[in-house]
Coordinates of C-alpha atoms and ligand atoms in Angstrom, one line a residue:
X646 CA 178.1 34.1 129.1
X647 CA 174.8 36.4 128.5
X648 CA 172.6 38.4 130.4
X649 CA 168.8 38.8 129.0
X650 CA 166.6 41.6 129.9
X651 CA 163.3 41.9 128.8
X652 CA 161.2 44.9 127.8
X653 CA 158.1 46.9 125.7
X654 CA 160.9 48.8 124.1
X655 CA 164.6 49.1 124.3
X656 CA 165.4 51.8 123.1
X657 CA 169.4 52.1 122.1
X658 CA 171.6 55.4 122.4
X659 CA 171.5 57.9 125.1
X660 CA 171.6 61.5 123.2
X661 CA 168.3 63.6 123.0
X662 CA 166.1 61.5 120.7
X663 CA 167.2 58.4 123.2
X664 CA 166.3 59.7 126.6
X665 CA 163.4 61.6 125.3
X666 CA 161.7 58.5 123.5
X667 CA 162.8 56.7 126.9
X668 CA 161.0 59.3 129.1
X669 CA 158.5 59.9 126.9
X670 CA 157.5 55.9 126.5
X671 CA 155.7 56.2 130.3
X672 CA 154.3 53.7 131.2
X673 CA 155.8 51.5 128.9
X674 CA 158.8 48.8 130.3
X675 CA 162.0 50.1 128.7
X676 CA 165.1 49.3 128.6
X677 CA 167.7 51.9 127.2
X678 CA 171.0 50.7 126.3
X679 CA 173.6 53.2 125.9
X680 CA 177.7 52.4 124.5
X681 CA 179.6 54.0 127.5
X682 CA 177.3 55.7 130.5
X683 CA 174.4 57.5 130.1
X684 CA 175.2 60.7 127.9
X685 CA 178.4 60.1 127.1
X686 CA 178.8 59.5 123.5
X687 CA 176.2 61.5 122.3
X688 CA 176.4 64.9 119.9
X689 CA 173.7 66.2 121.7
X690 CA 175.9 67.1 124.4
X691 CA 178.2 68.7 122.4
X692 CA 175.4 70.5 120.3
X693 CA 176.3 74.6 120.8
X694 CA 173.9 75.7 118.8
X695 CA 170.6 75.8 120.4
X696 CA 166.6 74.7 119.4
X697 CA 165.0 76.8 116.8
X698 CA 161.6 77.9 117.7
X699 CA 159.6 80.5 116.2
X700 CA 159.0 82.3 119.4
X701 CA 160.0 85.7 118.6
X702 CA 157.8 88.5 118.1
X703 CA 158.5 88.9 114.4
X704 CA 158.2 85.2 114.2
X705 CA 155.8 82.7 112.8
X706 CA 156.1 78.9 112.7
X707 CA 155.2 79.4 108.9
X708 CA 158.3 81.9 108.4
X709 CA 160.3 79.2 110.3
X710 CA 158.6 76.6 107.4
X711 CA 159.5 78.3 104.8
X712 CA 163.3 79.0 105.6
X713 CA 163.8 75.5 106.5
X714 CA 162.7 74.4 102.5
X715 CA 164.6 77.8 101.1
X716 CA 167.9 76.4 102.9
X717 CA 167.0 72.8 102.3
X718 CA 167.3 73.0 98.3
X719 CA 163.6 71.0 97.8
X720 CA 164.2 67.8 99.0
X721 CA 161.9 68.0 102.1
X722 CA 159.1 66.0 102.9
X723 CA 156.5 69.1 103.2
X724 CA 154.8 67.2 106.3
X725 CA 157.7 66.3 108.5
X726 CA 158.9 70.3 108.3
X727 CA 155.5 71.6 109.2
X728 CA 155.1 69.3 112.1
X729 CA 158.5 70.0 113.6
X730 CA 158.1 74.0 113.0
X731 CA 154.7 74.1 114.3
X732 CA 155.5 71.8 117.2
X733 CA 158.6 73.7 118.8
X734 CA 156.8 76.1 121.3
X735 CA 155.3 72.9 122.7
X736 CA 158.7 71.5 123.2
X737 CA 160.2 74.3 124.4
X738 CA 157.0 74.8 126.7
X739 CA 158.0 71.3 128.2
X740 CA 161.7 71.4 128.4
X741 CA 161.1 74.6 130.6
X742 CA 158.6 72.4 132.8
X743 CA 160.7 70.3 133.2
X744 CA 163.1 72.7 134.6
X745 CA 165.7 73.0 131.4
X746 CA 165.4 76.7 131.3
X747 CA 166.5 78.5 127.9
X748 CA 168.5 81.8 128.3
X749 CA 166.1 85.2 129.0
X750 CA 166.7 88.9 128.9
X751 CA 165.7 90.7 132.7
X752 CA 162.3 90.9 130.8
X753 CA 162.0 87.7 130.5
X754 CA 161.9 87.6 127.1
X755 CA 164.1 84.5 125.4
X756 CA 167.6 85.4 123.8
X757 CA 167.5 84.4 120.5
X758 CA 170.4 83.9 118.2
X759 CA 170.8 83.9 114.6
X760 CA 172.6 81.8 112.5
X761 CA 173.1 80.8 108.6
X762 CA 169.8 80.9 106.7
X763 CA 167.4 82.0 109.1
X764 CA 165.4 85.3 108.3
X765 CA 165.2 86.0 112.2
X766 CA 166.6 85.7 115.0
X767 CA 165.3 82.0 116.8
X768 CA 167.8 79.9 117.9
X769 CA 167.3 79.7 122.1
X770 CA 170.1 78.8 123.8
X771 CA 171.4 77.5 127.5
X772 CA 174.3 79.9 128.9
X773 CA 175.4 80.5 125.2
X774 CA 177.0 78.1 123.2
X775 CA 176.1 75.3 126.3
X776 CA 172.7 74.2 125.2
X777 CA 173.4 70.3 124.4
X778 CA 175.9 70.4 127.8
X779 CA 172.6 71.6 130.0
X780 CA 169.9 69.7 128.3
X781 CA 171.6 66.3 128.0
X782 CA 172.2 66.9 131.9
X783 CA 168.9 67.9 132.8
X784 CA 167.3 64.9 130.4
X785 CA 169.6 62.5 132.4
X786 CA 168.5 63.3 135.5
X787 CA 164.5 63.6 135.2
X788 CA 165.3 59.9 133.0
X789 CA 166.8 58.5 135.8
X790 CA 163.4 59.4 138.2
X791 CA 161.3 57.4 135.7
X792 CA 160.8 53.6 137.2
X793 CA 159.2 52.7 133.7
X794 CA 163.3 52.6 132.4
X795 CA 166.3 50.4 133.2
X796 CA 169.5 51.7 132.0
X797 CA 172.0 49.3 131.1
X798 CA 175.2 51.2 130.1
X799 CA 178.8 50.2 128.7
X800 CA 177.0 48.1 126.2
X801 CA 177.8 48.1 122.1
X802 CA 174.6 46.9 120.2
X803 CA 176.0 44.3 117.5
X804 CA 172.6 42.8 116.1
X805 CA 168.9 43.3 115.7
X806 CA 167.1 40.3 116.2
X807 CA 164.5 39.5 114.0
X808 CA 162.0 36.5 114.2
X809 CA 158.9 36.0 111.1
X810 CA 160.3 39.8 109.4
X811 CA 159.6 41.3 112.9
X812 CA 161.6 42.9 115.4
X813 CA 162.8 40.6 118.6
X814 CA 165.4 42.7 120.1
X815 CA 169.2 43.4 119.8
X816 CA 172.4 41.8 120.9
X817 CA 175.3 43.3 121.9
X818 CA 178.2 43.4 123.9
X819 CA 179.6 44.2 126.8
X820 CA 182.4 46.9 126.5
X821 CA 184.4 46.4 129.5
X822 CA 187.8 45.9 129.3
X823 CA 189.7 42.0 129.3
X824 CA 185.7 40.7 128.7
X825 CA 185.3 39.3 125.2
X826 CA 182.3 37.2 125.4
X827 CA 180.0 38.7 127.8
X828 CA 176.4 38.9 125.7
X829 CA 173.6 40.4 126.3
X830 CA 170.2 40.3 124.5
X831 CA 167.6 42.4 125.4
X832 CA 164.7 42.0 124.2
X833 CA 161.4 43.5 122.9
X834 CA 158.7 43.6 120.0
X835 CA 159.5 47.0 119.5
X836 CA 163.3 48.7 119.0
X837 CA 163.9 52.4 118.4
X838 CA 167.2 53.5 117.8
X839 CA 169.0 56.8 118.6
X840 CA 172.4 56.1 117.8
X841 CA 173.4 59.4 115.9
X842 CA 174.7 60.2 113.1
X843 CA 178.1 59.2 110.9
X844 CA 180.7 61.9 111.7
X845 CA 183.5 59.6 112.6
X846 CA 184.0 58.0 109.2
X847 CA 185.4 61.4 107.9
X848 CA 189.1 62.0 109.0
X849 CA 187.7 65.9 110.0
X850 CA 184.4 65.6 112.1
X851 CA 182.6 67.7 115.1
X852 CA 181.1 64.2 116.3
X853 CA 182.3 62.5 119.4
X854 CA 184.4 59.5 118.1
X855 CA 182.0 56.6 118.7
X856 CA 179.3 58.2 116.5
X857 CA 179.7 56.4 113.1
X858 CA 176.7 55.4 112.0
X859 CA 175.9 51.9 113.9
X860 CA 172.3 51.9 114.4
X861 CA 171.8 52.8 110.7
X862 CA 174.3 50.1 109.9
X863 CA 172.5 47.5 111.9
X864 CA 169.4 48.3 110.5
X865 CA 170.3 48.0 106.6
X866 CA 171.2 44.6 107.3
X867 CA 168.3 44.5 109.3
X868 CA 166.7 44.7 105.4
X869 CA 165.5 48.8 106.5
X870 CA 165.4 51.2 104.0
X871 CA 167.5 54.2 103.6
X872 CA 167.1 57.4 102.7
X873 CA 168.9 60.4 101.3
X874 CA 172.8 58.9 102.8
X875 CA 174.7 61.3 100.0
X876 CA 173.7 64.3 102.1
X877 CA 176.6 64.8 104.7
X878 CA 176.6 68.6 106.0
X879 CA 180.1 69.7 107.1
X880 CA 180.2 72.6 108.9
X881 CA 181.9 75.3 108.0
X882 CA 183.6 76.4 111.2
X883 CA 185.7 73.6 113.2
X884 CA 189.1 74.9 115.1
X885 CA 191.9 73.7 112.7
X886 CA 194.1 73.1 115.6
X887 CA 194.7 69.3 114.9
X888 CA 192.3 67.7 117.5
X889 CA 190.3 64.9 117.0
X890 CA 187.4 65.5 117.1
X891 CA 187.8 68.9 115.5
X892 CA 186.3 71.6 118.4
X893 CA 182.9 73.5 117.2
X894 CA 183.0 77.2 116.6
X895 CA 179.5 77.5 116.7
X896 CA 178.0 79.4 114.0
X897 CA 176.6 81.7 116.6
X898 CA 179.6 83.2 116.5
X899 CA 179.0 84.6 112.8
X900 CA 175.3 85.9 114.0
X901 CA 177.2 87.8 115.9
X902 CA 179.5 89.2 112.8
X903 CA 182.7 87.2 112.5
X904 CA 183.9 87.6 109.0
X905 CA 186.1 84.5 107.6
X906 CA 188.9 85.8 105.8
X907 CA 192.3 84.1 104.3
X908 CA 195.9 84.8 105.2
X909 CA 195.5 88.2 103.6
X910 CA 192.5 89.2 105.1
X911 CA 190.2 89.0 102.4
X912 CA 186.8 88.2 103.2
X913 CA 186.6 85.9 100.4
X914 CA 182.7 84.9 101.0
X915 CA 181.8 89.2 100.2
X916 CA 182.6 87.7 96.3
X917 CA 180.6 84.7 96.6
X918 CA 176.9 84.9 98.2
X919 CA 175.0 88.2 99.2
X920 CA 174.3 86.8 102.7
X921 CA 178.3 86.5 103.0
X922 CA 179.4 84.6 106.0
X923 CA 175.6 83.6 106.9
X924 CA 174.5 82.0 103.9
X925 CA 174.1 78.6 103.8
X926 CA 175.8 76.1 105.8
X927 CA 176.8 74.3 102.5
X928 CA 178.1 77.6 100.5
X929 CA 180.2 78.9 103.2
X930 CA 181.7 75.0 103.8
X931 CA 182.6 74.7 99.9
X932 CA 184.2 78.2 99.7
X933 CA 186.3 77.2 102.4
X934 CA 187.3 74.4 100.9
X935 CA 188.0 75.6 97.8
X936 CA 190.3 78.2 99.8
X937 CA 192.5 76.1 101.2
X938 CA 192.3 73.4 98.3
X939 CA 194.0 77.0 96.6
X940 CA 196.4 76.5 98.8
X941 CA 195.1 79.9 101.2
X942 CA 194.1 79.1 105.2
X943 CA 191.4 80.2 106.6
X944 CA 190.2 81.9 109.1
X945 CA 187.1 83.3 111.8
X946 CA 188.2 87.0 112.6
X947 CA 186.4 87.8 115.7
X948 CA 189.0 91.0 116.6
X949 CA 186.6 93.3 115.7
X950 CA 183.7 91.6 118.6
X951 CA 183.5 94.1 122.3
X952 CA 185.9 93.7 125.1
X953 CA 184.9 90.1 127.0
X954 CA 181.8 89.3 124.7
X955 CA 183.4 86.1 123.1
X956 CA 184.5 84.7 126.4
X957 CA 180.4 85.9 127.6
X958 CA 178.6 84.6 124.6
X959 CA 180.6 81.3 123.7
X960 CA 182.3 80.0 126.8
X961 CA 182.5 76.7 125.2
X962 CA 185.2 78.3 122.1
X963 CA 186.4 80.7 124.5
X964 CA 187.8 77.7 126.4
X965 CA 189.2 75.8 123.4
X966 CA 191.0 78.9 122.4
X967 CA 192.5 80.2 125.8
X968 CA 193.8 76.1 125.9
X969 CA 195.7 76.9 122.4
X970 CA 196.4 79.7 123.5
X971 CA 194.6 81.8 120.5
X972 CA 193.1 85.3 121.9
X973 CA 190.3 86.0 120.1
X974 CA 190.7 89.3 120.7
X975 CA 194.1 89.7 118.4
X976 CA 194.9 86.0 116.8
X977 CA 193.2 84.7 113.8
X978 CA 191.3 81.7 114.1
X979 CA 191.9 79.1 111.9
X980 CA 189.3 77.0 110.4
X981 CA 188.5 74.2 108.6
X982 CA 185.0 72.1 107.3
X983 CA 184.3 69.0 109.2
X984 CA 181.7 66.3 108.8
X985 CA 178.7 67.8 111.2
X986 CA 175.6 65.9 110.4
X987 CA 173.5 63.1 108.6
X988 CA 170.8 64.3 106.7
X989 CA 170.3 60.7 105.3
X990 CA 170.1 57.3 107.5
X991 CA 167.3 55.1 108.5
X992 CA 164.0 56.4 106.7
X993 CA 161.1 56.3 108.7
X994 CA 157.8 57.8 108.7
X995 CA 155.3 60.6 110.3
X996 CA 155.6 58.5 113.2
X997 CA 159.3 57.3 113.4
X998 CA 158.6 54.0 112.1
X999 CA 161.1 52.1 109.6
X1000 CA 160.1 49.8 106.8
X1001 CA 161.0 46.8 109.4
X1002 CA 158.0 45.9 111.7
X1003 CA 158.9 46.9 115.3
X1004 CA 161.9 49.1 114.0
X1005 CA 162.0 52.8 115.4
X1006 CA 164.4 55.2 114.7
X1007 CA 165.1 58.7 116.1
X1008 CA 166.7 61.8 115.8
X1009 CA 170.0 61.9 113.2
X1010 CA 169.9 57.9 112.9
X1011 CA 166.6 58.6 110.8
X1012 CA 165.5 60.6 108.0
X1013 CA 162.4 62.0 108.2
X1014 CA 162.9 64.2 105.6
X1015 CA 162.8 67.4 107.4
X1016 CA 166.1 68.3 106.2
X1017 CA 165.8 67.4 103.1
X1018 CA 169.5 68.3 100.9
X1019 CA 170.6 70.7 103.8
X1020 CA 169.8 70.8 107.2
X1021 CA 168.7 74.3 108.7
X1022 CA 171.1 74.9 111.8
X1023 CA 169.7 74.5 115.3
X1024 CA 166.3 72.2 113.8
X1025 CA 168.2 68.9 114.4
X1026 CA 167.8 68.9 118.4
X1027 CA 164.1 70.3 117.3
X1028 CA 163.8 67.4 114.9
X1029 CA 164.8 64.6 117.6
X1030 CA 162.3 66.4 120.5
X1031 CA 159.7 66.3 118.1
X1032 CA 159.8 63.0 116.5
X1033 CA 160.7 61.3 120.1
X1034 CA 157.3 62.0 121.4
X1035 CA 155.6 60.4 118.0
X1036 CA 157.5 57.4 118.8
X1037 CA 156.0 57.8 121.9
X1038 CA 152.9 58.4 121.2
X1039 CA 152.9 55.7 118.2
X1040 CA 153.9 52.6 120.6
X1041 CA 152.1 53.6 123.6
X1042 CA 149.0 53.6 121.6
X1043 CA 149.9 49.6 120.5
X1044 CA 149.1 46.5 122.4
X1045 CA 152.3 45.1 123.8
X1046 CA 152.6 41.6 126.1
X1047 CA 156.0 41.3 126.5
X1048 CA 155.4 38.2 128.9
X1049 CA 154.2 36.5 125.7
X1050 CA 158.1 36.8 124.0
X1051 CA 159.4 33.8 123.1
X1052 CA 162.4 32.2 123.7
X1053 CA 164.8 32.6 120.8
X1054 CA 168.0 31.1 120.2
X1055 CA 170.8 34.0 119.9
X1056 CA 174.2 32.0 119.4
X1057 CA 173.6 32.7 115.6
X1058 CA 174.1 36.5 116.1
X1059 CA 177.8 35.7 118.2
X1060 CA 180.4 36.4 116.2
X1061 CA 182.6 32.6 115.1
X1062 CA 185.8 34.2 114.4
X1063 CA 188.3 36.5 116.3
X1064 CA 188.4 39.6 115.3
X1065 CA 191.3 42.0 114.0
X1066 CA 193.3 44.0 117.4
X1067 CA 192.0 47.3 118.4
X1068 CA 196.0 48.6 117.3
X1069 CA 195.1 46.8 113.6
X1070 CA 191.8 48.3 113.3
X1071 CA 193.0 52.1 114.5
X1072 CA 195.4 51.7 111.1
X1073 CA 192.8 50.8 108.7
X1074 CA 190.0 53.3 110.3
X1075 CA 192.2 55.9 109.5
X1076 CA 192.7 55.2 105.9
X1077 CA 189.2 54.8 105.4
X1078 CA 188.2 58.1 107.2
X1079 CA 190.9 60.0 104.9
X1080 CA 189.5 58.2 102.2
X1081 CA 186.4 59.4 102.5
X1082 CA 186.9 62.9 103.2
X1083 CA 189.4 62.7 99.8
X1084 CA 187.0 60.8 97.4
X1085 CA 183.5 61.8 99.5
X1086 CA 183.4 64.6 101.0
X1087 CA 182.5 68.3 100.4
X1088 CA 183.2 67.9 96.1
X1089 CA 182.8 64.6 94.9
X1090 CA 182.7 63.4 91.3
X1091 CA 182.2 59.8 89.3
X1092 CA 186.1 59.2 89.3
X1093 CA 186.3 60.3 92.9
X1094 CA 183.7 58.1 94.4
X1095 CA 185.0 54.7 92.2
X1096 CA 187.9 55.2 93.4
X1097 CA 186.5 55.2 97.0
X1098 CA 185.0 51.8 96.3
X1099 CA 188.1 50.2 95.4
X1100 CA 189.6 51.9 98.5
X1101 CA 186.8 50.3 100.6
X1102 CA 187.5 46.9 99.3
X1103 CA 191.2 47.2 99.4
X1104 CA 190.8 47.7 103.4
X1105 CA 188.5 45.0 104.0
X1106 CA 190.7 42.4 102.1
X1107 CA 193.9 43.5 103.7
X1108 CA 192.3 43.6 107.1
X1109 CA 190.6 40.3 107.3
X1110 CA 188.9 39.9 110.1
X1111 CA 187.3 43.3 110.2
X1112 CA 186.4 44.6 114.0
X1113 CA 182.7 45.6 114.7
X1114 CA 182.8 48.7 114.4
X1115 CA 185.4 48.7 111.6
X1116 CA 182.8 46.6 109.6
X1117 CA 180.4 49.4 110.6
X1118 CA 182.2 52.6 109.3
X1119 CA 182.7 50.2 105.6
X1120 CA 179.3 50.0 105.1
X1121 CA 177.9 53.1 105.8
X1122 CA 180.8 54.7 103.7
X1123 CA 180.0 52.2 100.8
X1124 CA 176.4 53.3 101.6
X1125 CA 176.7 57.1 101.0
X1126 CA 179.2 56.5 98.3
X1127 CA 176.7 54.2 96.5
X1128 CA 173.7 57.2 96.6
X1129 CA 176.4 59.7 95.9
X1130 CA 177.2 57.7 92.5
X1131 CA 173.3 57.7 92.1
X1132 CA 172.7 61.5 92.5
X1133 CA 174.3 62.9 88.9
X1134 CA 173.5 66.3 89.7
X1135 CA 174.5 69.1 92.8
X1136 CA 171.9 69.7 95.7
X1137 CA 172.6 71.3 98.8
X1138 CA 175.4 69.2 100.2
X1139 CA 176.0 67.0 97.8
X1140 CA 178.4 68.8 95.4
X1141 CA 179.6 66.7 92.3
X1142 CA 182.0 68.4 90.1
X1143 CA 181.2 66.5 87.5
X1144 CA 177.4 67.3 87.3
X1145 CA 177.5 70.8 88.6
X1146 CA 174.5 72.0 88.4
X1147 CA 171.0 70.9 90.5
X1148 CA 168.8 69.0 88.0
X1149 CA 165.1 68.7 88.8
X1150 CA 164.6 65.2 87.0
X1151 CA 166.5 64.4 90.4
X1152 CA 164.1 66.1 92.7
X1153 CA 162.9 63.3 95.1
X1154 CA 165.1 60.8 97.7
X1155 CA 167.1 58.1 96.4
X1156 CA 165.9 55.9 99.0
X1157 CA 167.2 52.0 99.0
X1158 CA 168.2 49.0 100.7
X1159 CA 171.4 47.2 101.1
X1160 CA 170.1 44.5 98.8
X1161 CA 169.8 47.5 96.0
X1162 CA 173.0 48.8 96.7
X1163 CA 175.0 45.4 96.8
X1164 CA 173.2 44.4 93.5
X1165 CA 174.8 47.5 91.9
X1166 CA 178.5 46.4 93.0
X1167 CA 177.8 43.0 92.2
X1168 CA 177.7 44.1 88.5
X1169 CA 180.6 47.1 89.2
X1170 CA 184.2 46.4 88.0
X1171 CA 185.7 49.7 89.4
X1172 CA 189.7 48.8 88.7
X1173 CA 188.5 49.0 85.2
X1174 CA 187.0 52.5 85.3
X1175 CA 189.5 54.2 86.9
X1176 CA 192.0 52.8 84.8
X1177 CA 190.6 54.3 81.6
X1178 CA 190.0 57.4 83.6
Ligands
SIN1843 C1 176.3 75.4 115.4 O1 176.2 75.8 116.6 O2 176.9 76.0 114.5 C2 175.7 74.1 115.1 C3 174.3 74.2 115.2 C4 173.7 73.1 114.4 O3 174.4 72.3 113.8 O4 172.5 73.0 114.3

């Protein structure tokens, strides 16, 4: 059985970038397909840390440009950083019309927070560490005002459909339980997705679990080209408790001065950058790492903060902790790096567009190159306001007669065979996420990554008929591991033991297809390598 719907746009994910493209497409007929309902399995919501803005007194958009290329290690395309730093009062200017209000002081002044690499404070937030919680919420509800949408939830995107190199539309799923063939197509010349980023296919991530990379999965083998995919932030600062999802202790939490120590109390980052526990994201992360690969824990040490200003400032922490029953106020508490965010995925340009005609993508499914190595903390929900409206802008200035699409044939994109069980799939997901934090995460090096490759293909053969999303999380790994093997030098988050150092004759974006990257393991024979090695 299928249901069609037919649109201007669908536009798939419900985070920021979705429901802001969505809101921002009026008057346009779109349809906005989201996995579970609206704003559920989105980062966005879970995002602590706020929007940076360069709304301070002692600010400039032009201070905020130039931190975001210092922190970024010179990977940046120039024209995507100015226009998101010298677009951000606008944004905030019409979040708070439309009545998402950032946090003031009694003269109305915004509270701005600081966090790793920013030479002043700028990071607005919503009641502290609650920004993504509020916004997502408020998004949700002016969305669902807007007639020009139709929301069609607890649907998994599978396909995008493509007729004469063009976009038609996507197919997907429905996700309801005991329904395996329910179909649905919904189509439209012009697709923008907003599925997130990758977190999930590392075993330690902030990400909710459904964010592993889909929409930039289903558009490399939509033929899109990629950008940047070795550049993986993991954040420094997730609760070690043994969650999944690891919980965020928002950097906000070192603005404030929590110092990371080991067991013994030694603020091991004093030895290792001047800005200590604020430098960048990517420093701190590796020293951590290196810590406990040294067989030390680590640790946030917030004892020293004033009576009740944790619990005030970060409600969202304070309630982890009191549930673990950690008191700020005297425990340790312990920490560990976890996958955070994409700087890489589906590379579009000025105006969101893809190499694939009628392909959009948005917020951390693209790269716009305003991260470049390393993103700046608090400029991805920036980035996704920003380049939402240009999406916006960009197809509402196109003529589009959806009554003129076509009938097309979708059994081809049904899957023919069953598929593995959820229980099967669980098993292999895991070894491929510890796989990938083993052989590509925060220090990787030529052995390292091989030996992911094998890994990769040892869990598609022994799994057979892979599950969707299993499929998924296998390409996009193979996908970063592939650029990783291409970088042979250190940038921002991309740490290779083996080439240690940055080297400029790497200095641009290793962009590519799939077609690039299956060519390479076509002509690969990785048993061998790491044999001899
Ligand atoms: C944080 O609050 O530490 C995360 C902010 C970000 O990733 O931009």
């Amino acid at each position: 059985m299928e249901s069609i719907y037919k649109s201007d746009v669908v536009v798939v994910g419900s985070g920021i970038s979705g429901l802001m493209v969505a809101i921002s497409l009026f008057p346009r007929k779109v349809t906005l397909v989201t996995k579970k309902k609206l704003g559920e399995v989105s980062s966005s919501a879970w995002a602590q840390g706020g929007i940076a803005a360069a709304v301070g007194n002692d600010d400039h958009p032009d201070i905020h440009f130039a931190d975001t290329i210092k922190a970024s290690s010179g990977l940046n395309n120039d024209e995507a950083v100015k226009l998101i730093t010298s677009e951000a009062l606008e944004i905030v200017q019409f979040l708070e019309k439309i009545n998402i209000h950032f946090d003031k002081d009694e003269e109305k002044n915004f509270c701005l927070s600081i966090e790793a690499a920013h030479s002043r404070r700028r990071v607005l937030k919503i009641n502290g560490d609650q920004s993504g919680k509020f916004i997502i919420k408020k998004l949700i509800k002016h969305a669902k005002k807007q007639d020009h949408i139709t929301f069609v939830e607890d649907v998994s995107v599978d396909h995008i459909v493509q007729k004469d190199n063009a976009c038609e539309g996507i197919v997907g799923h429905m996700n309801k339980p005991g329904v395996v063939d329910n179909f649905v197509f919904l189509q439209a010349p012009n697709v923008v997705l907003a599925t997130g980023g990758i977190g999930s296919i590392y075993a330690y991530t902030t990400n909710p679990r459904d964010i592993y990379g889909e929409g930039v999965a289903m558009a490399a083998r939509a033929g899109a080209k990629l950008s940047d995919m070795e550049f993986v932030q993991f954040h420094p600062t997730a609760l070690d408790i043994g969650l999944d999802p690891a919980p965020l202790l928002t950097e906000a939490i070192r603005g404030e001065g929590a110092h990371i120590v080991d067991e013994n109390y030694n603020r091991f980052m004093q030895t290792i950058h001047p800005d200590k526990e604020l430098a960048p994201r990517d420093v701190v992360a590796r020293a951590i790492f290196r810590e406990r690969e040294n067989g030390r824990s680590t640790f946030l040490d917030c004892r020293h903060f004033k009576p009740n200003s944790f619990q005030s400032l970060f409600p969202t922490a304070y309630e982890f902790l009191k549930k673990t029953k950690i008191d700020s106020t005297k425990d340790l508490i312990p920490i560990i790096p976890a996958a955070h965010y994409h700087m890489g995925g589906v590379k579009v340009d000025l105006t969101g567009q893809t190499s694939v005609k009628g392909l959009w993508a948005c917020g951390e499914t693209s790269s716009t190159g305003a991260h470049g190595a390393n993103r700046l903390a608090s400029n991805s929900l920036l980035e996704a306001f920003v380049f939402a409206k240009k999406i916006a802008e960009a197809i509402n200035s196109k003529t589009i007669d959806q009554t003129k699409l076509e009938k097309i044939n979708i059994e081809n994109y049904f899957p023919k065979e069953k598929t593995i069980s959820k229980i099967r799939a669980k098993k292999y997901i895991w070894q491929l996420r510890s796989n990938m934090t083993r052989n590509v995460g925060l220090e990787r090096n030529n052995q390292s990554l091989n030996q992911a490759f094998i890994e990769f293909d040892r869990i598609e053969r022994e799994s057979k008929h892979l599950s969707a999303k299993l499929k998924d999380m296998i390409l996009i790994s193979r996908l970063i591991t592939y650029a990783a093997i291409m970088r042979q030098e250190s940038r921002g988050t991309h740490y290779r033991n083996d080439f240690a150092k940055i080297d400029n004759t790497f200095a641009f974006s290793n962009v590519f297809t799939i077609e690039d990257m299956n060519q390479y393991l076509l002509n690969k024979n990785f048993v061998e390598e790491t044999n001899i090695a």
